[in-house]
mmCIF file of C-alpha atoms in Angstrom:
data_model
loop_
_atom_site.group_PDB
_atom_site.id
_atom_site.type_symbol
_atom_site.label_atom_id
_atom_site.label_comp_id
_atom_site.label_asym_id
_atom_site.label_seq_id
_atom_site.Cartn_x
_atom_site.Cartn_y
_atom_site.Cartn_z
ATOM 1 C CA MET A 4 0.006 0.000 -0.015
ATOM 2 C CA THR A 5 0.988 3.655 -0.517
ATOM 3 C CA SER A 6 2.716 5.310 2.425
ATOM 4 C CA LEU A 7 1.394 8.607 3.754
ATOM 5 C CA PRO A 8 3.139 11.738 5.046
ATOM 6 C CA ASP A 9 3.104 12.611 8.736
ATOM 7 C CA SER A 10 0.029 14.793 8.266
ATOM 8 C CA ALA A 11 -2.109 11.871 7.128
ATOM 9 C CA PRO A 12 -4.340 9.711 9.337
ATOM 10 C CA VAL A 13 -3.182 6.379 10.682
ATOM 11 C CA LEU A 14 -4.137 3.553 8.339
ATOM 12 C CA PRO A 15 -5.738 0.351 9.637
ATOM 13 C CA GLU A 16 -3.693 -2.831 9.602
ATOM 14 C CA VAL A 17 -4.796 -5.213 6.879
ATOM 15 C CA THR A 18 -5.595 -8.869 7.116
ATOM 16 C CA ASP A 19 -2.785 -11.307 6.349
ATOM 17 C CA PRO A 20 -4.105 -13.602 3.631
ATOM 18 C CA ALA A 21 -2.168 -16.482 5.182
ATOM 19 C CA SER A 22 -4.425 -16.189 8.257
ATOM 20 C CA ILE A 23 -7.661 -16.609 6.339
ATOM 21 C CA ASP A 24 -9.389 -19.950 6.364
ATOM 22 C CA TRP A 25 -10.024 -20.106 2.620
ATOM 23 C CA ALA A 26 -11.631 -23.533 2.811
ATOM 24 C CA SER A 27 -14.463 -22.046 4.905
ATOM 25 C CA ILE A 28 -15.448 -19.663 2.105
ATOM 26 C CA PRO A 29 -17.834 -21.150 -0.462
ATOM 27 C CA SER A 30 -16.254 -21.370 -3.904
ATOM 28 C CA PRO A 31 -16.163 -19.658 -6.277
ATOM 29 C CA ALA A 32 -16.375 -16.180 -4.769
ATOM 30 C CA PHE A 33 -15.098 -12.633 -5.090
ATOM 31 C CA VAL A 34 -14.060 -11.682 -1.551
ATOM 32 C CA LEU A 35 -13.579 -8.036 -0.607
ATOM 33 C CA ASP A 36 -11.611 -7.302 2.600
ATOM 34 C CA GLU A 37 -13.382 -4.402 4.287
ATOM 35 C CA THR A 38 -10.269 -3.364 6.172
ATOM 36 C CA ARG A 39 -8.297 -3.049 2.929
ATOM 37 C CA LEU A 40 -11.079 -1.008 1.384
ATOM 38 C CA ARG A 41 -11.103 1.307 4.391
ATOM 39 C CA ARG A 42 -7.332 1.733 4.043
ATOM 40 C CA ASN A 43 -7.784 2.788 0.420
ATOM 41 C CA LEU A 44 -10.580 5.140 1.381
ATOM 42 C CA ALA A 45 -8.423 6.749 4.069
ATOM 43 C CA LEU A 46 -5.796 7.499 1.413
ATOM 44 C CA ILE A 47 -8.361 8.841 -1.076
ATOM 45 C CA SER A 48 -10.014 10.963 1.600
ATOM 46 C CA HIS A 49 -6.610 12.430 2.488
ATOM 47 C CA VAL A 50 -5.952 13.380 -1.113
ATOM 48 C CA GLN A 51 -9.412 14.911 -1.461
ATOM 49 C CA ARG A 52 -9.015 16.987 1.666
ATOM 50 C CA GLU A 53 -5.429 18.170 1.004
ATOM 51 C CA SER A 54 -5.791 18.874 -2.727
ATOM 52 C CA GLY A 55 -9.252 20.407 -2.699
ATOM 53 C CA ALA A 56 -10.346 18.123 -5.549
ATOM 54 C CA LYS A 57 -13.627 16.274 -5.531
ATOM 55 C CA ILE A 58 -12.998 12.558 -5.845
ATOM 56 C CA ILE A 59 -15.826 10.374 -7.033
ATOM 57 C CA VAL A 60 -15.925 6.629 -7.780
ATOM 58 C CA ALA A 61 -15.955 5.473 -11.406
ATOM 59 C CA PHE A 62 -18.455 2.672 -11.705
ATOM 60 C CA LYS A 63 -16.694 1.203 -14.728
ATOM 61 C CA GLY A 64 -13.899 0.148 -12.401
ATOM 62 C CA PHE A 65 -15.661 -0.354 -9.087
ATOM 63 C CA SER A 66 -19.434 -0.571 -8.578
ATOM 64 C CA MET A 67 -19.860 -2.973 -5.633
ATOM 65 C CA TRP A 68 -22.884 -1.142 -4.258
ATOM 66 C CA SER A 69 -23.043 -3.022 -1.015
ATOM 67 C CA THR A 70 -19.928 -1.021 -0.002
ATOM 68 C CA PHE A 71 -21.359 2.435 -0.857
ATOM 69 C CA PRO A 72 -22.295 3.219 2.760
ATOM 70 C CA ILE A 73 -18.645 2.691 3.684
ATOM 71 C CA LEU A 74 -17.548 4.992 0.872
ATOM 72 C CA ARG A 75 -19.836 7.726 2.150
ATOM 73 C CA GLU A 76 -18.215 7.484 5.612
ATOM 74 C CA TYR A 77 -14.996 8.747 4.012
ATOM 75 C CA GLY A 78 -16.538 11.662 2.205
ATOM 76 C CA ILE A 79 -16.999 10.062 -1.210
ATOM 77 C CA LEU A 80 -20.190 11.805 -2.199
ATOM 78 C CA GLY A 81 -20.569 11.007 -5.830
ATOM 79 C CA ALA A 82 -20.018 8.621 -8.730
ATOM 80 C CA THR A 83 -19.392 8.774 -12.426
ATOM 81 C CA ALA A 84 -21.546 6.693 -14.758
ATOM 82 C CA SER A 85 -21.140 5.730 -18.409
ATOM 83 C CA SER A 86 -24.596 4.387 -19.195
ATOM 84 C CA LEU A 87 -28.233 4.763 -18.130
ATOM 85 C CA ASN A 88 -27.969 1.659 -15.924
ATOM 86 C CA GLU A 89 -24.968 3.086 -14.094
ATOM 87 C CA VAL A 90 -26.712 6.450 -13.742
ATOM 88 C CA ILE A 91 -29.658 4.758 -12.063
ATOM 89 C CA LEU A 92 -27.317 2.807 -9.757
ATOM 90 C CA ALA A 93 -25.474 6.009 -8.822
ATOM 91 C CA ASP A 94 -28.723 7.867 -8.142
ATOM 92 C CA GLU A 95 -30.411 5.122 -6.166
ATOM 93 C CA GLU A 96 -27.561 3.458 -4.294
ATOM 94 C CA MET A 97 -24.646 5.971 -4.084
ATOM 95 C CA GLN A 98 -27.152 8.706 -3.245
ATOM 96 C CA GLY A 99 -24.810 11.612 -4.088
ATOM 97 C CA GLU A 100 -23.804 13.632 -7.086
ATOM 98 C CA VAL A 101 -24.129 11.804 -10.417
ATOM 99 C CA HIS A 102 -21.533 12.670 -13.041
ATOM 100 C CA THR A 103 -22.241 11.137 -16.434
ATOM 101 C CA TYR A 104 -20.101 10.621 -19.513
ATOM 102 C CA ALA A 105 -20.735 8.247 -22.430
ATOM 103 C CA PRO A 106 -19.217 8.205 -25.903
ATOM 104 C CA ALA A 107 -22.739 8.763 -27.266
ATOM 105 C CA TYR A 108 -26.260 9.197 -25.827
ATOM 106 C CA SER A 109 -29.427 7.873 -27.418
ATOM 107 C CA GLU A 110 -32.639 9.784 -27.774
ATOM 108 C CA GLU A 111 -34.348 7.046 -25.772
ATOM 109 C CA ASP A 112 -32.026 7.125 -22.796
ATOM 110 C CA PHE A 113 -31.098 10.792 -22.496
ATOM 111 C CA PRO A 114 -34.238 12.175 -20.776
ATOM 112 C CA GLU A 115 -33.770 9.751 -17.843
ATOM 113 C CA ILE A 116 -30.007 10.412 -17.794
ATOM 114 C CA LEU A 117 -30.703 14.131 -17.635
ATOM 115 C CA ARG A 118 -33.275 13.710 -14.874
ATOM 116 C CA ARG A 119 -30.860 11.820 -12.629
ATOM 117 C CA SER A 120 -27.519 13.561 -13.453
ATOM 118 C CA ASP A 121 -25.804 16.625 -11.970
ATOM 119 C CA HIS A 122 -22.916 16.772 -14.465
ATOM 120 C CA ILE A 123 -23.193 15.563 -18.016
ATOM 121 C CA VAL A 124 -20.147 15.384 -20.326
ATOM 122 C CA PHE A 125 -20.619 15.186 -24.110
ATOM 123 C CA ASN A 126 -18.119 13.380 -26.286
ATOM 124 C CA SER A 127 -18.704 15.555 -29.369
ATOM 125 C CA LEU A 128 -19.981 18.993 -30.217
ATOM 126 C CA GLN A 129 -22.744 17.402 -32.276
ATOM 127 C CA GLN A 130 -24.024 15.515 -29.260
ATOM 128 C CA TRP A 131 -24.097 18.728 -27.239
ATOM 129 C CA GLU A 132 -26.061 20.546 -29.945
ATOM 130 C CA ARG A 133 -28.456 17.633 -30.269
ATOM 131 C CA PHE A 134 -29.308 17.505 -26.566
ATOM 132 C CA ARG A 135 -28.706 21.122 -25.671
ATOM 133 C CA PRO A 136 -32.431 22.054 -25.863
ATOM 134 C CA GLN A 137 -33.284 19.429 -23.219
ATOM 135 C CA VAL A 138 -30.469 20.622 -20.945
ATOM 136 C CA GLU A 139 -31.533 24.253 -21.313
ATOM 137 C CA ALA A 140 -35.159 23.323 -20.601
ATOM 138 C CA ALA A 141 -34.110 21.571 -17.415
ATOM 139 C CA ARG A 142 -32.087 24.619 -16.398
ATOM 140 C CA ALA A 143 -35.022 26.919 -17.105
ATOM 141 C CA ALA A 144 -37.145 24.702 -14.844
ATOM 142 C CA GLY A 145 -34.737 25.265 -11.970
ATOM 143 C CA ARG A 146 -32.338 22.321 -12.310
ATOM 144 C CA SER A 147 -28.664 23.000 -11.761
ATOM 145 C CA ILE A 148 -27.146 20.982 -14.557
ATOM 146 C CA HIS A 149 -23.459 21.258 -15.433
ATOM 147 C CA ALA A 150 -22.523 20.448 -18.996
ATOM 148 C CA GLY A 151 -19.041 19.671 -20.275
ATOM 149 C CA ILE A 152 -17.173 18.651 -23.371
ATOM 150 C CA ARG A 153 -14.619 15.813 -23.365
ATOM 151 C CA VAL A 154 -11.395 16.949 -24.991
ATOM 152 C CA ASN A 155 -8.609 14.813 -26.388
ATOM 153 C CA PRO A 156 -5.147 16.341 -25.746
ATOM 154 C CA GLU A 157 -3.660 13.674 -28.025
ATOM 155 C CA TYR A 158 -1.145 12.778 -25.331
ATOM 156 C CA ALA A 159 -1.043 9.593 -23.310
ATOM 157 C CA GLU A 160 1.472 7.233 -21.756
ATOM 158 C CA VAL A 161 -0.649 4.083 -22.047
ATOM 159 C CA GLU A 162 1.150 1.041 -23.349
ATOM 160 C CA THR A 163 -1.889 -1.063 -24.286
ATOM 161 C CA ASP A 164 -3.806 0.220 -27.320
ATOM 162 C CA LEU A 165 -7.051 -1.287 -26.003
ATOM 163 C CA TYR A 166 -6.890 1.152 -23.056
ATOM 164 C CA ASN A 167 -5.415 4.202 -24.799
ATOM 165 C CA PRO A 168 -8.164 6.822 -25.262
ATOM 166 C CA ALA A 169 -5.747 9.297 -26.863
ATOM 167 C CA GLY A 170 -4.354 6.976 -29.525
ATOM 168 C CA PRO A 171 -4.469 7.712 -33.256
ATOM 169 C CA PHE A 172 -7.949 8.308 -34.686
ATOM 170 C CA SER A 173 -9.556 7.904 -31.235
ATOM 171 C CA ARG A 174 -13.328 8.311 -31.145
ATOM 172 C CA LEU A 175 -13.092 9.651 -27.593
ATOM 173 C CA GLY A 176 -13.033 13.395 -27.098
ATOM 174 C CA VAL A 177 -12.648 16.455 -29.303
ATOM 175 C CA THR A 178 -9.119 17.326 -30.466
ATOM 176 C CA ARG A 179 -7.888 20.895 -30.559
ATOM 177 C CA ARG A 180 -7.976 21.105 -34.315
ATOM 178 C CA GLU A 181 -11.653 20.049 -34.279
ATOM 179 C CA PHE A 182 -12.530 22.480 -31.442
ATOM 180 C CA PRO A 183 -14.197 25.838 -32.254
ATOM 181 C CA ASP A 184 -12.467 29.127 -31.561
ATOM 182 C CA THR A 185 -14.898 29.882 -28.773
ATOM 183 C CA LEU A 186 -16.598 27.617 -26.274
ATOM 184 C CA PRO A 187 -20.171 26.601 -27.126
ATOM 185 C CA GLU A 188 -22.742 28.548 -25.087
ATOM 186 C CA GLY A 189 -24.042 26.551 -22.122
ATOM 187 C CA ILE A 190 -20.825 24.590 -21.583
ATOM 188 C CA ASP A 191 -19.192 25.209 -18.213
ATOM 189 C CA GLY A 192 -16.701 22.341 -17.891
ATOM 190 C CA LEU A 193 -14.047 20.329 -19.676
ATOM 191 C CA HIS A 194 -13.226 16.665 -19.230
ATOM 192 C CA PHE A 195 -10.252 14.575 -20.275
ATOM 193 C CA HIS A 196 -9.297 10.947 -19.573
ATOM 194 C CA THR A 197 -5.951 9.755 -20.804
ATOM 195 C CA LEU A 198 -4.513 7.830 -17.835
ATOM 196 C CA CYS A 199 -4.563 4.116 -17.094
ATOM 197 C CA GLU A 200 -3.236 3.087 -13.678
ATOM 198 C CA LYS A 201 -0.550 5.802 -13.846
ATOM 199 C CA ASP A 202 1.378 7.812 -11.249
ATOM 200 C CA SER A 203 1.019 11.539 -10.695
ATOM 201 C CA ASP A 204 4.095 12.429 -12.797
ATOM 202 C CA THR A 205 2.122 11.212 -15.876
ATOM 203 C CA LEU A 206 -0.783 13.481 -14.839
ATOM 204 C CA GLU A 207 1.626 16.456 -14.490
ATOM 205 C CA ARG A 208 3.008 15.929 -18.007
ATOM 206 C CA THR A 209 -0.509 15.479 -19.402
ATOM 207 C CA LEU A 210 -1.652 18.735 -17.834
ATOM 208 C CA GLU A 211 1.217 20.580 -19.485
ATOM 209 C CA VAL A 212 -0.095 19.439 -22.890
ATOM 210 C CA LEU A 213 -3.707 20.148 -21.934
ATOM 211 C CA GLN A 214 -2.930 23.684 -20.874
ATOM 212 C CA GLU A 215 -0.863 24.328 -23.983
ATOM 213 C CA LYS A 216 -3.684 23.222 -26.281
ATOM 214 C CA PHE A 217 -6.769 24.302 -24.303
ATOM 215 C CA GLY A 218 -5.485 27.063 -22.039
ATOM 216 C CA THR A 219 -7.406 29.703 -23.958
ATOM 217 C CA PHE A 220 -10.668 28.055 -22.968
ATOM 218 C CA LEU A 221 -9.562 27.397 -19.383
ATOM 219 C CA GLY A 222 -8.869 31.126 -18.966
ATOM 220 C CA SER A 223 -12.064 32.279 -20.680
ATOM 221 C CA GLY A 224 -14.036 32.640 -17.454
ATOM 222 C CA GLN A 225 -16.706 30.285 -18.799
ATOM 223 C CA ILE A 226 -15.087 27.099 -17.506
ATOM 224 C CA ARG A 227 -15.980 26.399 -13.859
ATOM 225 C CA TRP A 228 -14.750 22.838 -13.515
ATOM 226 C CA VAL A 229 -12.351 20.375 -15.121
ATOM 227 C CA ASN A 230 -12.680 16.633 -14.764
ATOM 228 C CA PHE A 231 -9.289 14.893 -14.865
ATOM 229 C CA GLY A 232 -10.925 11.523 -15.512
ATOM 230 C CA GLY A 233 -9.655 8.278 -13.998
ATOM 231 C CA GLY A 234 -6.490 6.257 -14.000
ATOM 232 C CA HIS A 235 -5.016 7.945 -10.897
ATOM 233 C CA LEU A 236 -3.787 4.893 -9.041
ATOM 234 C CA MET A 237 -3.200 6.745 -5.758
ATOM 235 C CA THR A 238 -3.549 3.651 -3.594
ATOM 236 C CA ARG A 239 -0.769 1.698 -5.228
ATOM 237 C CA GLU A 240 2.486 1.136 -3.334
ATOM 238 C CA GLY A 241 4.931 3.899 -4.205
ATOM 239 C CA TYR A 242 2.456 6.333 -5.761
ATOM 240 C CA ASP A 243 3.591 9.931 -5.289
ATOM 241 C CA LEU A 244 0.659 11.366 -3.343
ATOM 242 C CA GLU A 245 2.353 14.625 -2.517
ATOM 243 C CA ARG A 246 2.945 15.369 -6.201
ATOM 244 C CA LEU A 247 -0.710 14.639 -6.947
ATOM 245 C CA ILE A 248 -1.840 17.032 -4.208
ATOM 246 C CA ARG A 249 0.584 19.708 -5.364
ATOM 247 C CA VAL A 250 -0.348 19.380 -9.056
ATOM 248 C CA VAL A 251 -4.101 19.555 -8.374
ATOM 249 C CA ARG A 252 -3.724 22.523 -6.077
ATOM 250 C CA ALA A 253 -1.623 24.429 -8.590
ATOM 251 C CA PHE A 254 -4.135 23.792 -11.391
ATOM 252 C CA ARG A 255 -7.073 24.857 -9.285
ATOM 253 C CA GLU A 256 -5.389 28.059 -8.215
ATOM 254 C CA LYS A 257 -4.065 28.950 -11.671
ATOM 255 C CA TRP A 258 -7.327 28.597 -13.497
ATOM 256 C CA GLN A 259 -9.781 29.180 -10.629
ATOM 257 C CA VAL A 260 -11.776 26.059 -11.361
ATOM 258 C CA ASP A 261 -13.010 23.029 -9.459
ATOM 259 C CA VAL A 262 -11.135 19.787 -10.171
ATOM 260 C CA ILE A 263 -12.830 16.396 -10.310
ATOM 261 C CA LEU A 264 -10.982 13.068 -10.112
ATOM 262 C CA GLU A 265 -12.863 9.903 -10.916
ATOM 263 C CA PRO A 266 -10.635 6.840 -10.301
ATOM 264 C CA GLY A 267 -12.071 3.344 -10.327
ATOM 265 C CA SER A 268 -9.067 1.113 -9.731
ATOM 266 C CA ALA A 269 -7.857 3.234 -6.795
ATOM 267 C CA PHE A 270 -10.949 2.269 -4.773
ATOM 268 C CA GLY A 271 -10.706 -1.475 -5.283
ATOM 269 C CA TRP A 272 -6.907 -1.795 -5.681
ATOM 270 C CA GLY A 273 -5.575 -4.649 -3.560
ATOM 271 C CA THR A 274 -8.844 -5.065 -1.614
ATOM 272 C CA GLY A 275 -9.653 -8.685 -2.262
ATOM 273 C CA TRP A 276 -9.452 -11.954 -4.061
ATOM 274 C CA LEU A 277 -11.156 -14.449 -6.354
ATOM 275 C CA VAL A 278 -11.485 -17.732 -4.530
ATOM 276 C CA SER A 279 -11.687 -20.857 -6.656
ATOM 277 C CA SER A 280 -11.488 -24.607 -6.198
ATOM 278 C CA VAL A 281 -9.801 -27.399 -8.138
ATOM 279 C CA LEU A 282 -12.404 -29.533 -9.889
ATOM 280 C CA ASP A 283 -10.013 -31.912 -11.639
ATOM 281 C CA THR A 284 -6.411 -32.388 -12.742
ATOM 282 C CA VAL A 285 -5.381 -33.795 -16.104
ATOM 283 C CA HIS A 286 -2.072 -34.674 -17.704
ATOM 284 C CA ASN A 287 -0.989 -34.180 -21.332
ATOM 285 C CA VAL A 288 2.839 -33.950 -21.186
ATOM 286 C CA LYS A 289 2.244 -31.305 -18.528
ATOM 287 C CA ASP A 290 -0.167 -31.278 -15.575
ATOM 288 C CA ALA A 291 -3.199 -28.995 -15.711
ATOM 289 C CA ALA A 292 -5.689 -28.048 -13.053
ATOM 290 C CA LEU A 293 -9.270 -27.191 -13.949
ATOM 291 C CA LEU A 294 -10.899 -24.670 -11.651
ATOM 292 C CA ASP A 295 -14.518 -23.739 -10.933
ATOM 293 C CA VAL A 296 -13.936 -20.265 -12.377
ATOM 294 C CA SER A 297 -13.357 -19.106 -15.942
ATOM 295 C CA VAL A 298 -10.611 -16.804 -17.137
ATOM 296 C CA SER A 299 -12.636 -15.540 -20.054
ATOM 297 C CA ALA A 300 -15.866 -15.121 -18.068
ATOM 298 C CA HIS A 301 -14.580 -14.028 -14.649
ATOM 299 C CA MET A 302 -11.087 -12.567 -15.298
ATOM 300 C CA PRO A 303 -11.318 -11.181 -18.848
ATOM 301 C CA ASP A 304 -8.535 -8.635 -18.396
ATOM 302 C CA VAL A 305 -6.092 -11.531 -18.073
ATOM 303 C CA LEU A 306 -6.763 -12.102 -21.773
ATOM 304 C CA GLU A 307 -7.483 -8.528 -22.859
ATOM 305 C CA MET A 308 -4.531 -6.612 -21.329
ATOM 306 C CA PRO A 309 -3.026 -9.268 -21.163
ATOM 307 C CA TYR A 310 -1.544 -9.729 -17.690
ATOM 308 C CA ARG A 311 -0.632 -12.553 -15.323
ATOM 309 C CA PRO A 312 -2.499 -12.548 -12.037
ATOM 310 C CA ARG A 313 -0.875 -13.572 -8.788
ATOM 311 C CA ILE A 314 -1.985 -16.754 -7.065
ATOM 312 C CA LEU A 315 -1.471 -16.888 -3.304
ATOM 313 C CA GLY A 316 1.143 -19.443 -2.348
ATOM 314 C CA ALA A 317 2.179 -20.147 -5.935
ATOM 315 C CA GLY A 318 5.196 -19.087 -7.935
ATOM 316 C CA ASP A 319 6.387 -18.726 -11.520
ATOM 317 C CA PRO A 320 8.220 -21.424 -13.466
ATOM 318 C CA PRO A 321 11.948 -20.648 -13.483
ATOM 319 C CA LEU A 322 12.093 -20.441 -17.259
ATOM 320 C CA GLY A 323 8.602 -19.031 -17.835
ATOM 321 C CA ASP A 324 5.888 -20.513 -20.001
ATOM 322 C CA HIS A 325 8.317 -21.691 -22.713
ATOM 323 C CA ARG A 326 10.287 -24.120 -20.552
ATOM 324 C CA GLU A 327 10.750 -27.672 -21.799
ATOM 325 C CA ALA A 328 8.379 -30.127 -20.211
ATOM 326 C CA GLU A 329 11.256 -32.204 -18.809
ATOM 327 C CA ASP A 330 12.801 -29.154 -17.015
ATOM 328 C CA VAL A 331 11.057 -29.895 -13.746
ATOM 329 C CA PRO A 332 11.287 -26.883 -11.345
ATOM 330 C CA PRO A 333 11.208 -27.117 -7.570
ATOM 331 C CA GLY A 334 7.617 -27.757 -6.520
ATOM 332 C CA HIS A 335 4.781 -28.905 -8.697
ATOM 333 C CA LEU A 336 3.948 -27.148 -11.968
ATOM 334 C CA TYR A 337 0.436 -26.871 -13.299
ATOM 335 C CA ILE A 338 -1.269 -25.145 -16.194
ATOM 336 C CA ILE A 339 -4.132 -23.334 -14.535
ATOM 337 C CA GLY A 340 -7.324 -23.249 -16.588
ATOM 338 C CA GLY A 341 -11.041 -22.542 -16.295
ATOM 339 C CA THR A 342 -14.019 -24.774 -16.687
ATOM 340 C CA THR A 343 -15.517 -23.481 -19.914
ATOM 341 C CA CYS A 344 -15.084 -25.321 -23.222
ATOM 342 C CA LEU A 345 -13.063 -22.417 -24.670
ATOM 343 C CA ALA A 346 -9.591 -23.787 -25.512
ATOM 344 C CA GLY A 347 -7.919 -20.538 -24.511
ATOM 345 C CA ASP A 348 -9.592 -20.350 -21.088
ATOM 346 C CA VAL A 349 -6.160 -20.603 -19.448
ATOM 347 C CA VAL A 350 -4.283 -18.350 -16.987
ATOM 348 C CA GLY A 351 -0.817 -19.876 -17.453
ATOM 349 C CA GLU A 352 1.702 -21.999 -15.608
ATOM 350 C CA TYR A 353 2.293 -21.800 -11.873
ATOM 351 C CA VAL A 354 4.386 -23.762 -9.378
ATOM 352 C CA PHE A 355 2.703 -24.955 -6.206
ATOM 353 C CA PRO A 356 4.480 -26.264 -3.102
ATOM 354 C CA LYS A 357 2.577 -29.537 -3.206
ATOM 355 C CA PRO A 358 0.407 -31.474 -5.694
ATOM 356 C CA LEU A 359 -3.043 -30.032 -6.182
ATOM 357 C CA GLN A 360 -6.016 -32.158 -5.134
ATOM 358 C CA VAL A 361 -9.694 -31.897 -6.017
ATOM 359 C CA GLY A 362 -11.248 -29.395 -3.626
ATOM 360 C CA ASP A 363 -8.053 -27.432 -2.977
ATOM 361 C CA ARG A 364 -8.541 -23.656 -2.963
ATOM 362 C CA VAL A 365 -6.708 -21.574 -5.565
ATOM 363 C CA VAL A 366 -6.894 -17.887 -4.627
ATOM 364 C CA PHE A 367 -6.224 -15.134 -7.201
ATOM 365 C CA ASP A 368 -4.968 -11.902 -5.700
ATOM 366 C CA ASP A 369 -6.238 -8.324 -6.405
ATOM 367 C CA MET A 370 -9.419 -9.270 -8.185
ATOM 368 C CA ILE A 371 -11.927 -6.609 -7.086
ATOM 369 C CA HIS A 372 -11.278 -3.551 -9.334
ATOM 370 C CA TYR A 373 -12.400 -3.896 -12.964
ATOM 371 C CA THR A 374 -12.558 -7.731 -12.748
ATOM 372 C CA MET A 375 -15.962 -7.921 -11.081
ATOM 373 C CA VAL A 376 -17.620 -5.406 -13.383
ATOM 374 C CA LYS A 377 -16.498 -7.275 -16.454
ATOM 375 C CA THR A 378 -17.752 -10.778 -15.625
ATOM 376 C CA THR A 379 -20.130 -12.671 -17.877
ATOM 377 C CA PHE A 380 -22.240 -15.786 -17.804
ATOM 378 C CA PHE A 381 -20.414 -17.325 -20.767
ATOM 379 C CA ASN A 382 -21.008 -21.055 -21.155
ATOM 380 C CA GLY A 383 -23.450 -20.900 -18.245
ATOM 381 C CA VAL A 384 -20.682 -21.651 -15.799
ATOM 382 C CA LYS A 385 -21.391 -20.872 -12.146
ATOM 383 C CA HIS A 386 -20.844 -17.196 -11.433
ATOM 384 C CA PRO A 387 -18.742 -16.428 -8.361
ATOM 385 C CA ASP A 388 -20.499 -15.208 -5.209
ATOM 386 C CA ILE A 389 -19.743 -11.771 -3.851
ATOM 387 C CA GLY A 390 -18.701 -11.629 -0.243
ATOM 388 C CA ILE A 391 -17.166 -9.283 2.287
ATOM 389 C CA LEU A 392 -14.608 -10.211 4.933
ATOM 390 C CA ARG A 393 -15.394 -7.988 7.870
ATOM 391 C CA PRO A 394 -12.788 -6.500 10.278
ATOM 392 C CA ASP A 395 -13.812 -8.962 13.021
ATOM 393 C CA GLY A 396 -13.103 -11.929 10.734
ATOM 394 C CA ARG A 397 -16.729 -12.627 9.902
ATOM 395 C CA TYR A 398 -17.499 -13.490 6.271
ATOM 396 C CA ASP A 399 -20.670 -12.050 4.752
ATOM 397 C CA ARG A 400 -21.944 -13.763 1.614
ATOM 398 C CA VAL A 401 -23.712 -10.734 0.175
ATOM 399 C CA LYS A 402 -24.714 -12.148 -3.282
ATOM 400 C CA VAL A 403 -25.186 -15.592 -4.684
ATOM 401 C CA PHE A 404 -25.813 -16.014 -8.405
ATOM 402 C CA GLY A 405 -27.954 -18.773 -9.757
ATOM 403 C CA TYR A 406 -29.892 -19.955 -12.789
ATOM 404 C CA GLU A 407 -32.320 -16.994 -12.704
ATOM 405 C CA GLU A 408 -29.527 -14.455 -13.241
ATOM 406 C CA PHE A 409 -28.161 -16.513 -16.133
ATOM 407 C CA LYS A 410 -31.643 -16.888 -17.684
ATOM 408 C CA ALA A 411 -32.373 -13.176 -17.287
ATOM 409 C CA LYS A 412 -29.607 -12.325 -19.755
ATOM 410 C CA LEU A 413 -31.308 -14.424 -22.438
ATOM 411 C CA SER A 414 -34.752 -14.553 -23.964
#
């Protein structure tokens, strides 16, 4: 976890995963550790207080609504939504400010989005002109609706194209060359999102480009707020919190605007696990273990990023995935795969201290942010429960998925 300066509050001690009785937790299950969540929230609250920014939770990265009362305890009073469904969840369950951005709004959804939102960001000038009459009518009726335009500074330090919103020919945001000479009437905010789990030095460099390209509009007197988007991984070990606080303060003071940060990963980072069980082991030159979870259905970022998740108590093969089968490493090597019929439903190779047996728990680390919101019911495999490990050691099984949830996605 990130360390704090002397001025920050004392952070709670977190649960040692080795002390958890994993066999007592029904498998499969996403398990959030409340103490770890509170530790993250203490960090986020510190940044919010010291920087003067408003920090809201991005539902696209973390929308476990059973934890929203805990978020409110730490002064998290809003959420950002990217669809009508997320808007409704923010309005009904987060019960705070609703900030909405979507690449495009439909005529069917927009009236309800407008009714439930406090800030609405438009991805294009055409979208703003199309829905401007409805926004102005709501304002005339007494609603305080803030409207913004997403801009694309055409600068990002994101290595994976799939997650780079400022890449070539991006459909996300208006570039400077496509921006008018004056701000559209009725717009009082700007929004950008170019980070992906980055440190505050990346934000500082991004702001230099943003101010160079859009400084004329920032200093126009019309802009009252700027949304810095997400990707601020302020709860990761080694993140430079003091730089973030300094950069946000300087921007606010220079341009006399409110600053909004909307991280998703920072809330759920390092807060929990995906608990699975071994259903079978097979041998085809190498040993493989089949789990009661699916990589493609329950951990899709493993294939999309791609990245290699940590498994508690397991290590990497000495020579990686391309080792010869006869190069037996210390311990017991297994290809770890899911239970769907997709051939590529595989995590990779791991070394375990002893042979795996049917029923053994295999626990994937750091599986709360983004992972939970991307799950599917592919192949009809059992969807993991959602549970919370309380500070007193009690385990709350807050959601169990069954046939009805699977059936509800079909017709």
